[in-house]
Short mmCIF file of C-alpha atoms and ligand atoms in Angstrom, two decimals:
data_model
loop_
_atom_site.label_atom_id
_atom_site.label_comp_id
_atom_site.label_asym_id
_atom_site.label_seq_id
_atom_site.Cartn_x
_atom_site.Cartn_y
_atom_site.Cartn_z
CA UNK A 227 78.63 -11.02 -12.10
CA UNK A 228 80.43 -13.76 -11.22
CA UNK A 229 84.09 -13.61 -9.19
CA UNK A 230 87.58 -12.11 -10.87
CA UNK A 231 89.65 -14.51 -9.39
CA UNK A 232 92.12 -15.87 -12.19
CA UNK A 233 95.18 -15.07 -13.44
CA UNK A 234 95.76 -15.49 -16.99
CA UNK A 235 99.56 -16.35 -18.20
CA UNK A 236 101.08 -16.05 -21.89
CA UNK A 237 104.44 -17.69 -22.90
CA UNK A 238 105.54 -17.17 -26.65
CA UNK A 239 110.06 -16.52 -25.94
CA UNK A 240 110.68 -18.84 -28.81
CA UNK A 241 108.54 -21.29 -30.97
CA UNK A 242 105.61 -22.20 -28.53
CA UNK A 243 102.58 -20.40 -28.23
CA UNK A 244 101.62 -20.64 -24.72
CA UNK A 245 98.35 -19.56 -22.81
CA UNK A 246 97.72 -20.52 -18.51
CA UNK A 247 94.85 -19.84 -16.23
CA UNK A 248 95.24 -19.98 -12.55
CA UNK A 249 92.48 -19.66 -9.97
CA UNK A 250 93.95 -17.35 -7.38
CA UNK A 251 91.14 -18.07 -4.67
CA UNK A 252 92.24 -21.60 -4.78
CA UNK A 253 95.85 -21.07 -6.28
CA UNK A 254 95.51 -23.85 -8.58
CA UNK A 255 96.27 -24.08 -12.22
CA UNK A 256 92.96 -24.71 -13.96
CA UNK A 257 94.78 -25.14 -17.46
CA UNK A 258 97.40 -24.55 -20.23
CA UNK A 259 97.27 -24.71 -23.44
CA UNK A 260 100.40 -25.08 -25.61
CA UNK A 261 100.82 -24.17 -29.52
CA UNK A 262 104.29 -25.47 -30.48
CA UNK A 263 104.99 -24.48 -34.14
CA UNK A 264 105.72 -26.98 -36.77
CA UNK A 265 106.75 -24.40 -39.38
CA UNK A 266 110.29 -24.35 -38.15
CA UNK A 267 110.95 -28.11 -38.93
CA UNK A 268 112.08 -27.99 -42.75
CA UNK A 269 114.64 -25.41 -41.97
CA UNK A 270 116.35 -27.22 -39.52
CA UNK A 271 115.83 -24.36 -36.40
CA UNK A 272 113.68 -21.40 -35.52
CA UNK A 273 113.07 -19.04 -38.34
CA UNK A 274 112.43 -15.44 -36.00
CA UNK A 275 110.26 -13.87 -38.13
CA UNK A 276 107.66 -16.48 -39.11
CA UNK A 277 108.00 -17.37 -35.41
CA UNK A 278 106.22 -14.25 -34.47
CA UNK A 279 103.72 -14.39 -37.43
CA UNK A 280 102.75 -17.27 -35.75
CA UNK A 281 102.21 -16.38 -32.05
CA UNK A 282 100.56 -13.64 -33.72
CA UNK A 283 97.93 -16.20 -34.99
CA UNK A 284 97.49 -18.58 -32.35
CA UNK A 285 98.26 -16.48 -29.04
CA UNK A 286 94.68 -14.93 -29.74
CA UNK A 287 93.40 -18.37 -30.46
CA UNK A 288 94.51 -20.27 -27.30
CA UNK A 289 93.14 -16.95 -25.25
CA UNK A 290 89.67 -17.85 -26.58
CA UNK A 291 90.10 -21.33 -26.32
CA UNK A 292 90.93 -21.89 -23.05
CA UNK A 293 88.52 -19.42 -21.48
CA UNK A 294 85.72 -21.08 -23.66
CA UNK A 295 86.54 -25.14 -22.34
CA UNK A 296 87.05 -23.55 -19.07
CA UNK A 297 83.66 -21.36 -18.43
CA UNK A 298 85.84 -18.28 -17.54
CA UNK A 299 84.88 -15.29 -18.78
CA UNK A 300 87.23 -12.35 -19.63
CA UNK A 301 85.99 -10.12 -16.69
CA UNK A 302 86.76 -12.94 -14.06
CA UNK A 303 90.52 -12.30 -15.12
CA UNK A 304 92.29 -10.12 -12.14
CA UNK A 305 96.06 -10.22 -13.37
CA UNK A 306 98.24 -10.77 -16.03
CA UNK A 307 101.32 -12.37 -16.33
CA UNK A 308 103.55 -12.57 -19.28
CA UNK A 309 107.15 -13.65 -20.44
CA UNK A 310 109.07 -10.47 -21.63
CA UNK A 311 112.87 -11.91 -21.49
CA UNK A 312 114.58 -13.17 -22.54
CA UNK A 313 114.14 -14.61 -25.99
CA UNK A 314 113.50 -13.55 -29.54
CA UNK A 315 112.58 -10.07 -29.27
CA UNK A 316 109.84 -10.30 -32.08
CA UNK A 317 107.82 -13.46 -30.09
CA UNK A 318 108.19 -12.19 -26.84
CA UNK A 319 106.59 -8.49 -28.08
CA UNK A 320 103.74 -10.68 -29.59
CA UNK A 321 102.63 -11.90 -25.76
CA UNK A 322 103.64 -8.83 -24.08
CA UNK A 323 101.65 -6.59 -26.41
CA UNK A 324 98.74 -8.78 -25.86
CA UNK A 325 98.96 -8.95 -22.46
CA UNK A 326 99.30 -5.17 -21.90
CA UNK A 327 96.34 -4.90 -24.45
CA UNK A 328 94.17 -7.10 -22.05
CA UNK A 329 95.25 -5.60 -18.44
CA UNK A 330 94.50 -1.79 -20.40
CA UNK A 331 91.17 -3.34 -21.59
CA UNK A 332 90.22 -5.30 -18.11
CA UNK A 333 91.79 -2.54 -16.37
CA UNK A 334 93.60 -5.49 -14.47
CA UNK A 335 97.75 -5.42 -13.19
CA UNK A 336 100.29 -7.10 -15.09
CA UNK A 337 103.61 -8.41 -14.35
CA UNK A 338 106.50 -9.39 -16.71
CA UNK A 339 108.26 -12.72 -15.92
CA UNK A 340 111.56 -13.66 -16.78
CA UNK A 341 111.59 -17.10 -18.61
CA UNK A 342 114.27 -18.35 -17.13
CA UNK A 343 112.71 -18.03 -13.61
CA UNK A 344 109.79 -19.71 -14.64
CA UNK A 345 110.97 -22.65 -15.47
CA UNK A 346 113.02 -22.86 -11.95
CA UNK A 347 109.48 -22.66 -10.65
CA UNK A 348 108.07 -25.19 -13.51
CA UNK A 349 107.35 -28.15 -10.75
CA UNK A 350 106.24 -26.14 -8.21
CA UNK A 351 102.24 -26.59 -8.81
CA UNK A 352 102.49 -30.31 -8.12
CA UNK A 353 105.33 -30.01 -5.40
CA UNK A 354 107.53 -27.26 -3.49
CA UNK A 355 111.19 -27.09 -2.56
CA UNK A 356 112.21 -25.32 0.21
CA UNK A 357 114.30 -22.12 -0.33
CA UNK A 358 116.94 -21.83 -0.28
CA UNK A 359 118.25 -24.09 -3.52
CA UNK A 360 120.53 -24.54 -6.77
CA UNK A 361 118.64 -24.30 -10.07
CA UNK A 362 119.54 -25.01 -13.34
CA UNK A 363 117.74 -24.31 -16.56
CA UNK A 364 118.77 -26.75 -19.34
CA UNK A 365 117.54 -25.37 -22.68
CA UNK A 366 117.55 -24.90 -26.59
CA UNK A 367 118.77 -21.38 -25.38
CA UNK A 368 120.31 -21.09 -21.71
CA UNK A 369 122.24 -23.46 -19.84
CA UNK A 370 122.11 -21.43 -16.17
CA UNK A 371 122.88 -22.19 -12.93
CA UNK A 372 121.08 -20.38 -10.24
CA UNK A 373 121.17 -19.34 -6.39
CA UNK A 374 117.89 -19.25 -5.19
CA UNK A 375 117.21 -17.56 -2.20
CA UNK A 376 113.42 -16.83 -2.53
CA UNK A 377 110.96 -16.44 -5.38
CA UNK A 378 112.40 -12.92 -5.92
CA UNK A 379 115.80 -12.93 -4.63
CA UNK A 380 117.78 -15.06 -7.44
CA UNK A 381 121.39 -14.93 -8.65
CA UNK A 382 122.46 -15.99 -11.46
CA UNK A 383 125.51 -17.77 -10.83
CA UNK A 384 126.83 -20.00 -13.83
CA UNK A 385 126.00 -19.91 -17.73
CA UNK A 386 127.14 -21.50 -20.58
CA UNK A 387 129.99 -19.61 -21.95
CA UNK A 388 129.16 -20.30 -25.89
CA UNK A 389 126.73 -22.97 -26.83
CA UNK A 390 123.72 -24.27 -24.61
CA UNK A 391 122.89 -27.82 -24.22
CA UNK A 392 120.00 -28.20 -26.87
CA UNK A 393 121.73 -26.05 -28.92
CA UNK A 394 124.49 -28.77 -29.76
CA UNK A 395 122.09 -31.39 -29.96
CA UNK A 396 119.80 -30.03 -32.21
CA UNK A 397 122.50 -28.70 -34.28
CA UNK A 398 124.32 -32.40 -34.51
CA UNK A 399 120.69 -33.92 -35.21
CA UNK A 400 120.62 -31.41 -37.97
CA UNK A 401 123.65 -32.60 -39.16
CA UNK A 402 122.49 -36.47 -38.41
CA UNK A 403 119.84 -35.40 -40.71
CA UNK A 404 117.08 -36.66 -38.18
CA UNK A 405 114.96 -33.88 -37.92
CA UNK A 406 113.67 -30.38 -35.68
CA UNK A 407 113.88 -30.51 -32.73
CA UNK A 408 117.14 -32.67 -32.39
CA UNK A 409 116.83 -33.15 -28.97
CA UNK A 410 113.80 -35.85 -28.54
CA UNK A 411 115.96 -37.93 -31.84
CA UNK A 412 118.97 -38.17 -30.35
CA UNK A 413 117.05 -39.79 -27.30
CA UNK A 414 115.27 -42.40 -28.95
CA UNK A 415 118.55 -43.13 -30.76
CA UNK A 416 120.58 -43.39 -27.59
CA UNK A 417 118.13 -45.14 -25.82
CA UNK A 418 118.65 -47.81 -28.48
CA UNK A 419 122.60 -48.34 -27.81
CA UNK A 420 122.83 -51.22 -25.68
CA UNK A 421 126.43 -51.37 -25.14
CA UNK A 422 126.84 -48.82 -22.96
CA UNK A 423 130.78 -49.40 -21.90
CA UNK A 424 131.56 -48.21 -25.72
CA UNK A 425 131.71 -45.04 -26.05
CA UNK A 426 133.55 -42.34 -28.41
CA UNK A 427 135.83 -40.96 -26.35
CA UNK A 428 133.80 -36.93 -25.68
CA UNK A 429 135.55 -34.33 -23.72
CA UNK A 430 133.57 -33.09 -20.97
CA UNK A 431 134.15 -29.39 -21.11
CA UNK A 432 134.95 -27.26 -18.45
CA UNK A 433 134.52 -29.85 -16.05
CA UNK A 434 137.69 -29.34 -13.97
CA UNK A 435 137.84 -25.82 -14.59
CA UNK A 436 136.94 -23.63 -10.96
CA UNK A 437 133.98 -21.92 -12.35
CA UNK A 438 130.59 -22.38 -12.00
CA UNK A 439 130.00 -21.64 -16.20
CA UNK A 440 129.34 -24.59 -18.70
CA UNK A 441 130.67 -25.14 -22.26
CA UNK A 442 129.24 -27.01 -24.94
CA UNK A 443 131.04 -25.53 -28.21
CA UNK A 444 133.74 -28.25 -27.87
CA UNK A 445 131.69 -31.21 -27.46
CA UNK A 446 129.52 -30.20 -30.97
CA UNK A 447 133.14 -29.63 -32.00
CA UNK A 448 134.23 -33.10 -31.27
CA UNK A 449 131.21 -34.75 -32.36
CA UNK A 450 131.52 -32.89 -35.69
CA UNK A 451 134.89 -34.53 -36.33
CA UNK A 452 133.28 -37.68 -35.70
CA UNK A 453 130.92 -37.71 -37.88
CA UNK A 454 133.39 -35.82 -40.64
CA UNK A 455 135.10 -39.15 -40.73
CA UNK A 456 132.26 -41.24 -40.82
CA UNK A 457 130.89 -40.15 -43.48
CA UNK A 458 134.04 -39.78 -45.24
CA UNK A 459 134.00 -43.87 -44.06
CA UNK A 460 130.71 -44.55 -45.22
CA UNK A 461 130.10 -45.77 -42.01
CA UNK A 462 126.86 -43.49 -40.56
CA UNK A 463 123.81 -46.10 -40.21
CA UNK A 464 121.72 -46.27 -37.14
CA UNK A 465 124.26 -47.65 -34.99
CA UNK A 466 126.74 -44.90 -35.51
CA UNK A 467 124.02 -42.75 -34.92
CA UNK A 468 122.95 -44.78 -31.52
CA UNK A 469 126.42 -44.62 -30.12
CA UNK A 470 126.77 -40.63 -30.72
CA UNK A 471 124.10 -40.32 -29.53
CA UNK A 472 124.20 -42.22 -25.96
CA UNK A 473 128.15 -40.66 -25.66
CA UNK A 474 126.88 -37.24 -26.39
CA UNK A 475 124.08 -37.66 -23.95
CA UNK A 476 126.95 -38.86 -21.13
CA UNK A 477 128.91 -36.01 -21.94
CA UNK A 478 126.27 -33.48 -21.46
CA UNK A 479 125.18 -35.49 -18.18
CA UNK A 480 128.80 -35.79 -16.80
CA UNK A 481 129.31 -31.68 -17.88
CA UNK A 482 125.72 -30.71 -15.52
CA UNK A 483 126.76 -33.31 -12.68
CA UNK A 484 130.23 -31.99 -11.84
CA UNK A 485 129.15 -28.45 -12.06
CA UNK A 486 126.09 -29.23 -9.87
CA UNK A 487 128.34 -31.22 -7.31
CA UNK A 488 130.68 -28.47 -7.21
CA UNK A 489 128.12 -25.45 -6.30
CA UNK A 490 126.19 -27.89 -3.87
CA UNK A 491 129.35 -28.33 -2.53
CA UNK A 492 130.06 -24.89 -2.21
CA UNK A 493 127.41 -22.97 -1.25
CA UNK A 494 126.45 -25.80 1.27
CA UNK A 495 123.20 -26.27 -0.21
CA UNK A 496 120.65 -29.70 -0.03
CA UNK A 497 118.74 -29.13 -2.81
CA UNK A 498 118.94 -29.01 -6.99
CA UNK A 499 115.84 -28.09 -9.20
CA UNK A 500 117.28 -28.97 -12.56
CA UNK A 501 114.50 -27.71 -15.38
CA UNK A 502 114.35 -26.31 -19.32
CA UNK A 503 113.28 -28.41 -22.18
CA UNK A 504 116.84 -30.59 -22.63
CA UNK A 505 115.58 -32.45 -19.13
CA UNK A 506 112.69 -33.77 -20.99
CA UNK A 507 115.44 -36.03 -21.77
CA UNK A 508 114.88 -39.70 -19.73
CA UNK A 509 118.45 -40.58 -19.87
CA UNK A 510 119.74 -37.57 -18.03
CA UNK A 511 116.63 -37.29 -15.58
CA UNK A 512 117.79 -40.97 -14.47
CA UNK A 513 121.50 -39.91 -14.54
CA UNK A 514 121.72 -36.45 -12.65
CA UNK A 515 119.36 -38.14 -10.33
CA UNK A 516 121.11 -40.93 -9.36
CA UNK A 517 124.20 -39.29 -9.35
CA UNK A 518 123.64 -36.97 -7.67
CA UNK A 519 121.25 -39.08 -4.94
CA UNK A 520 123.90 -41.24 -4.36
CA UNK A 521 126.14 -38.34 -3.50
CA UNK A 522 123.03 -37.17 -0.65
CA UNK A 523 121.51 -34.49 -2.72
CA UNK A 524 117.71 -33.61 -3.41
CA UNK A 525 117.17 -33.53 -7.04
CA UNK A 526 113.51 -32.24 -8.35
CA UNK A 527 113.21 -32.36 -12.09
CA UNK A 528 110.24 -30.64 -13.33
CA UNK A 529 107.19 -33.01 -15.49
CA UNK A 530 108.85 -33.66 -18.39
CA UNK A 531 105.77 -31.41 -19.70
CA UNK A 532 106.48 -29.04 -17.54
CA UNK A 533 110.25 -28.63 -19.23
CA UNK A 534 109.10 -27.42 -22.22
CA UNK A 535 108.58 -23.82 -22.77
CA UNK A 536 104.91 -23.02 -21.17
CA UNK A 537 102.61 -20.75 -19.48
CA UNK A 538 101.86 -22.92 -16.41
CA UNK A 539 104.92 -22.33 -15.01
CA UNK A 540 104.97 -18.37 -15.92
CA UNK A 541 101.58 -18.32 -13.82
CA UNK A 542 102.96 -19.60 -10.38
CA UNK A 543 105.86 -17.12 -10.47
CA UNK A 544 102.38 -14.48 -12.01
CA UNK A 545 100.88 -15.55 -9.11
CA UNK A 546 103.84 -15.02 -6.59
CA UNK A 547 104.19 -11.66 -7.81
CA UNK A 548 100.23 -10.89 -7.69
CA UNK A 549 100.67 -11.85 -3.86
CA UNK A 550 103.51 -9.43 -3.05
CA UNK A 551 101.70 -6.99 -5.05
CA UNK A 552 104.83 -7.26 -7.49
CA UNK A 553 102.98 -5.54 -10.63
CA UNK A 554 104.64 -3.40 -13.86
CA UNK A 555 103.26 -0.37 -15.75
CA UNK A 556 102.47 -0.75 -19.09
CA UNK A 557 106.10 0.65 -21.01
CA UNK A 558 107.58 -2.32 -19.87
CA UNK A 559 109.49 -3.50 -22.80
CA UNK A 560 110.79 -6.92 -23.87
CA UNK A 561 114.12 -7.87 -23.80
CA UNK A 562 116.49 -10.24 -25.85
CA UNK A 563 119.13 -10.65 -23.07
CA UNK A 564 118.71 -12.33 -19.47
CA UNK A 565 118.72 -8.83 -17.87
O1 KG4 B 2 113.03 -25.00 -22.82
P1 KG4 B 2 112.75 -25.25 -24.27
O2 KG4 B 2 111.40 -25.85 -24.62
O3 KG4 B 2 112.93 -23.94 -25.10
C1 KG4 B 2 113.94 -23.01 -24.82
O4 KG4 B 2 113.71 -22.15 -23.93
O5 KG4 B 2 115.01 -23.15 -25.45
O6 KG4 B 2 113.94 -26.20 -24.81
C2 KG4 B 2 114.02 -26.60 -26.15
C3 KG4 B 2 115.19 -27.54 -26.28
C4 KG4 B 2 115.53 -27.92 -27.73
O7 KG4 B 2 116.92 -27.74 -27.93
C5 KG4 B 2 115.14 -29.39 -27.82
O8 KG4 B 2 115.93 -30.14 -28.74
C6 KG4 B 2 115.38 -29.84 -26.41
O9 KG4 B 2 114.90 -28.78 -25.60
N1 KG4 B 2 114.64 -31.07 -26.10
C7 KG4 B 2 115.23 -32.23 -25.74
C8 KG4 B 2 114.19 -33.19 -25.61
N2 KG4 B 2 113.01 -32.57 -25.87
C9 KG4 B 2 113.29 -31.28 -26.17
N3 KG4 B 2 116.52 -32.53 -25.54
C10 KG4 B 2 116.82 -33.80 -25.20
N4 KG4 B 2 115.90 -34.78 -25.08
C11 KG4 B 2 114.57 -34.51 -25.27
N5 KG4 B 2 113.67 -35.50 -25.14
ZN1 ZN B 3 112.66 -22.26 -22.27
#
């Protein structure tokens, strides 16, 4: 019988379908495999129910599949970790039952992991930061700030009071017309402004305001009005789109910077993880990083694939909590909500 030594990690909060093996022995990832689901496109945004139909499908699949290209056989698993908030309650109960249904079956621990945490933790395979830091998770769902102290001592300090980030831009690609998910569209189009001093003139909400919360409700507000008169104009071709686009993707960048600055500031702190699947993004990477550089800050920004809703980064904060003997009995439920 060969060794249990890996960890096995399932992500499925919203529209991926996510499966991670770690080896423990070694604590290395050996591999993820991501499903993201293509179903959602022709309605514009995540459809809940056929979202979980889905994982349904292919979390079963990508358990199969990435224990058969890897040579790891069910037994060698030792622990389970899974996300189980928040997100959309019918997805996340598709990984957690699994998961429970495997560490029952193995007769191996399990953990829940909050998805928010794990992508705070995203980079940390390839490199660590040193506790303690700011966080920030960018995302079709959150826009957080965090205090963290240590891999289980986190406070959540700042959150976006209505919209999140990839929220607005997927919801003005939808009205661009350009397609599901908004976010990577509105890239290439800003990428392709080259006049960079012209600009629509976008508020950047919240940004003198002495709170630690973001707001992006306005800004889809503003950009609605925009485009209201454009096409009342006639006047949306590519290079309407290009310019909404590259202002948008200031705004968003100068919203993130000044609330970063100010709780660096604050708390005294060195160092800024800034993660979630907006940060994909190359245009804010290179922003908040310079900025935010030049001002004498650390920035880390997971692997743009490592932004993205996945498992690898639920199975380093799986195997953090299968260290500290951190494990949960099998009623743990999922949640919708952050807590
Ligand atoms: O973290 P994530 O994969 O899922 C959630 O937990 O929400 O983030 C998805 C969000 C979507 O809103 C998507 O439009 C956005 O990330 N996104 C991007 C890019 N790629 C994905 N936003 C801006 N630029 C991108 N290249
Ligand atoms: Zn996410």
């Amino acid at each position: 019988m060969k060794k249990k030594k890996y960890l096995m990690a399932l992500e499925s909060s919203c529209d991926d379908s996510s499966v991670a093996v770690a080896d423990l022995s070694k604590k290395q990832l050996v591999d993820v495999m991501t499903y993201s689901q293509d179903i959602h496109r022709m309605f514009g945004g995540v459809v809940p129910e056929l979202a979980s139909r889905d994982h349904l499908k292919k979390i079963p699949l990508l358990i199969d599949k990435i224990l058969m290209k890897n040579s790891i056989h069910l037994r060698q698993l030792s622990f389970i970790a899974c996300t189980n908030r928040p997100g959309l309650i019918g997805s996340l109960l598709m990984g957690l039952m699994s998961a429970k249904t495997l560490s029952y079956l193995l007769k191996i621990p399990f953990s829940g992991v909050n998805h928010l945490y794990s992508h705070i933790f995203a980079g940390f395979w390839d490199r660590k930061v040193k506790f303690p830091f700011l966080a920030m998770v960018i995302s079709g769902g959150h826009s957080d700030m965090f205090l963290v102290r240590d891999y289980t001592d986190i406070s959540r300090i700042g959150f976006t009071v209505d919209d999140a980030a990839g929220e607005i831009l997927d919801k003005i690609a939808k009205e661009l017309d350009l397609g599901y998910p908004g976010g990577p569209f509105i890239e290439k189009y800003a990428k392709s402004w080259d006049s960079p001093e012209d600009l629509f003139g976008l508020p950047v909400p919240m940004k003198k305001k002495n709170t630690y919360n973001l707001s992006f409700s306005g800004l889809k507000t503003a950009c609605y009005i925009i485009l209201k008169k454009a096409k009342a104009e006639g006047s949306v071709d590519d290079n309407f789109i290009s310019k909404l686009s590259f202002s948008l993707l200031g705004a968003i960048s100068d919203s993130i910077y000044a609330k970063a600055k100010k709780a660096l500031k604050d708390l005294s702190l060195t160092d800024i993880i800034i993660g979630g699947g907006v940060m994909r993004n190359m245009i804010l990477r290179e922003r908040l990083s310079l900025r935010l550089g030049s001002d004498g800050y650390r920035v880390h920004i997971p692997g743009p694939e490592y932004c993205s809703d996945n498992a690898a980064m639920v199975a380093y904060l799986g195997m953090i909590y299968h260290e500290r003997n951190l494990h949960d009995s099998l009623d743990l439920n999922a949640s919708p909500g952050f807590d």
